[in-house]
C-alpha positions as a Python dict, from the first residue, in 0.01 Angstrom:
ca = {
    (1, 'M'): (0, 0, 0),
    (2, 'S'): (207, 237, 213),
    (3, 'C'): (568, 288, 114),
    (4, 'G'): (854, 440, 309),
    (5, 'A'): (1213, 401, 416),
    (6, 'V'): (1425, 308, 712),
    (7, 'I'): (1681, 589, 700),
    (8, 'L'): (2031, 524, 835),
    (9, 'R'): (2286, 792, 927),
    (10, 'E'): (2646, 735, 1034),
    (11, 'T'): (2743, 925, 1350),
    (12, 'P'): (3052, 919, 1573),
    (13, 'G'): (2842, 704, 1810),
    (14, 'G'): (2747, 453, 1541),
    (15, 'V'): (2460, 402, 1299),
    (16, 'R'): (2136, 584, 1382),
    (17, 'V'): (1786, 531, 1236),
    (18, 'L'): (1523, 800, 1202),
    (19, 'M'): (1195, 731, 1378),
    (20, 'L'): (889, 955, 1382),
    (21, 'R'): (616, 963, 1647),
    (22, 'I'): (246, 1007, 1572),
    (23, 'F'): (37, 1001, 1889),
    (24, 'R'): (196, 715, 2088),
    (25, 'H'): (321, 519, 1786),
    (26, 'W'): (678, 524, 1653),
    (27, 'D'): (741, 433, 1289),
    (28, 'F'): (946, 530, 986),
    (29, 'P'): (845, 786, 723),
    (30, 'K'): (584, 626, 496),
    (31, 'G'): (254, 692, 323),
    (32, 'L'): (10, 582, 58),
    (33, 'M'): (105, 550, -307),
    (34, 'E'): (-37, 807, -546),
    (35, 'A'): (-145, 739, -903),
    (36, 'Q'): (142, 673, -1144),
    (37, 'E'): (400, 635, -864),
    (38, 'T'): (625, 336, -815),
    (39, 'P'): (670, 215, -457),
    (40, 'K'): (1021, 364, -440),
    (41, 'Q'): (899, 701, -574),
    (42, 'T'): (634, 698, -301),
    (43, 'A'): (898, 624, -39),
    (44, 'L'): (1114, 915, -157),
    (45, 'R'): (818, 1155, -162),
    (46, 'E'): (695, 1050, 180),
    (47, 'V'): (1040, 1083, 337),
    (48, 'R'): (1071, 1434, 192),
    (49, 'E'): (717, 1535, 298),
    (50, 'E'): (738, 1394, 650),
    (51, 'S'): (1099, 1472, 744),
    (52, 'G'): (1235, 1727, 497),
    (53, 'L'): (1518, 1485, 409),
    (54, 'S'): (1587, 1462, 38),
    (55, 'A'): (1950, 1350, 4),
    (56, 'L'): (1894, 975, 20),
    (57, 'E'): (2112, 698, -117),
    (58, 'F'): (2001, 340, -168),
    (59, 'P'): (2328, 142, -147),
    (60, 'W'): (2123, -177, -95),
    (61, 'G'): (1939, -113, -425),
    (62, 'D'): (1571, -203, -437),
    (63, 'V'): (1589, -437, -139),
    (64, 'H'): (1272, -394, 64),
    (65, 'L'): (1051, -554, 327),
    (66, 'D'): (673, -582, 300),
    (67, 'T'): (497, -607, 636),
    (68, 'G'): (195, -820, 705),
    (69, 'P'): (-144, -649, 693),
    (70, 'Y'): (-220, -391, 962),
    (71, 'S'): (-468, -104, 1012),
    (72, 'R'): (-762, -210, 793),
    (73, 'G'): (-553, -452, 587),
    (74, 'K'): (-279, -212, 469),
    (75, 'V'): (65, -344, 386),
    (76, 'A'): (374, -127, 432),
    (77, 'R'): (680, -157, 209),
    (78, 'Y'): (1006, -26, 354),
    (79, 'Y'): (1328, 37, 164),
    (80, 'L'): (1666, 79, 331),
    (81, 'A'): (1824, 419, 267),
    (82, 'R'): (2123, 617, 388),
    (83, 'T'): (2166, 991, 436),
    (84, 'T'): (2429, 1233, 561),
    (85, 'E'): (2163, 1492, 649),
    (86, 'D'): (2088, 1523, 1018),
    (87, 'K'): (1844, 1816, 1023),
    (88, 'V'): (1488, 1685, 1025),
    (89, 'E'): (1192, 1915, 967),
    (90, 'L'): (847, 1793, 1067),
    (91, 'L'): (672, 1966, 780),
    (92, 'P'): (299, 2041, 753),
    (93, 'S'): (91, 1786, 566),
    (94, 'P'): (-42, 1918, 232),
    (95, 'E'): (-387, 1785, 331),
    (96, 'T'): (-417, 1924, 686),
    (97, 'G'): (-166, 2207, 706),
    (98, 'R'): (-26, 2050, 1027),
    (99, 'P'): (269, 1815, 1075),
    (100, 'E'): (167, 1449, 1080),
    (101, 'H'): (425, 1374, 1347),
    (102, 'S'): (500, 1545, 1676),
    (103, 'E'): (852, 1420, 1741),
    (104, 'Y'): (1150, 1258, 1575),
    (105, 'R'): (1456, 1080, 1707),
    (106, 'W'): (1779, 949, 1558),
    (107, 'L'): (1824, 621, 1749),
    (108, 'S'): (2048, 318, 1762),
    (109, 'F'): (1879, -2, 1650),
    (110, 'A'): (1845, -113, 2013),
    (111, 'Q'): (1689, 218, 2119),
    (112, 'A'): (1449, 211, 1823),
    (113, 'R'): (1344, -144, 1908),
    (114, 'R'): (1251, -36, 2263),
    (115, 'L'): (1011, 231, 2128),
    (116, 'A'): (858, 18, 1853),
    (117, 'G'): (552, -201, 1851),
    (118, 'P'): (581, -558, 1717),
    (119, 'R'): (522, -468, 1349),
    (120, 'V'): (787, -193, 1349),
    (121, 'A'): (1028, -399, 1564),
    (122, 'A'): (1030, -663, 1289),
    (123, 'V'): (1123, -391, 1038),
    (124, 'I'): (1406, -278, 1266),
    (125, 'D'): (1538, -634, 1290),
    (126, 'W'): (1531, -664, 910),
    (127, 'A'): (1702, -325, 861),
    (128, 'E'): (1975, -405, 1113),
    (129, 'A'): (2046, -742, 954),
    (130, 'S'): (2035, -597, 600),
    (131, 'A'): (2268, -310, 690),
    (132, 'G'): (2521, -554, 833),
    (133, 'A'): (2513, -419, 1189),
    (134, 'P'): (2541, -676, 1465),
    (135, 'V'): (2204, -750, 1622),
    (136, 'G'): (2176, -602, 1971),
    (137, 'A'): (2478, -370, 1935),
    (138, 'P'): (2525, -140, 2234),
    (139, 'S'): (2317, 177, 2231),
    (140, 'G'): (2455, 528, 2257),
    (141, 'A'): (2317, 878, 2292),
    (142, 'I'): (1977, 970, 2152),
    (143, 'D'): (1935, 1266, 1916),
    (144, 'R'): (1585, 1409, 1979),
    (145, 'G'): (1367, 1660, 1801),
    (146, 'R'): (1017, 1792, 1858),
    (147, 'A'): (771, 1982, 1645),
}
């Protein structure tokens, strides 16, 4: 199982979600569970390793979404988290010494949905509904970052 988080950040332009790009695929920070970790511990570690963000709050508690199987039968579990941090660092992977992702963006839900494939778009819909934002709210400016 892969575990990660949809990270929300309040901005003057509205709620933004952090998305990371690997090759041509956009997703949220996530990765495989390690021995003795709970799914939420994995999510926290993966967010820190892949984005440098560590100040996360979980005002929705342990609410999560498990996706259907993808990529050789894996299931991804996403939690909904909030942060006030806006500086993302695409850190090197401990295994390869290179960042796993080549770009990040803080996006509105609508902007994120346009970049996402079907599996991730379903996660965005769930996160938007769970966070209480109106579905299809107008999009604003995009915050971009590159490795």
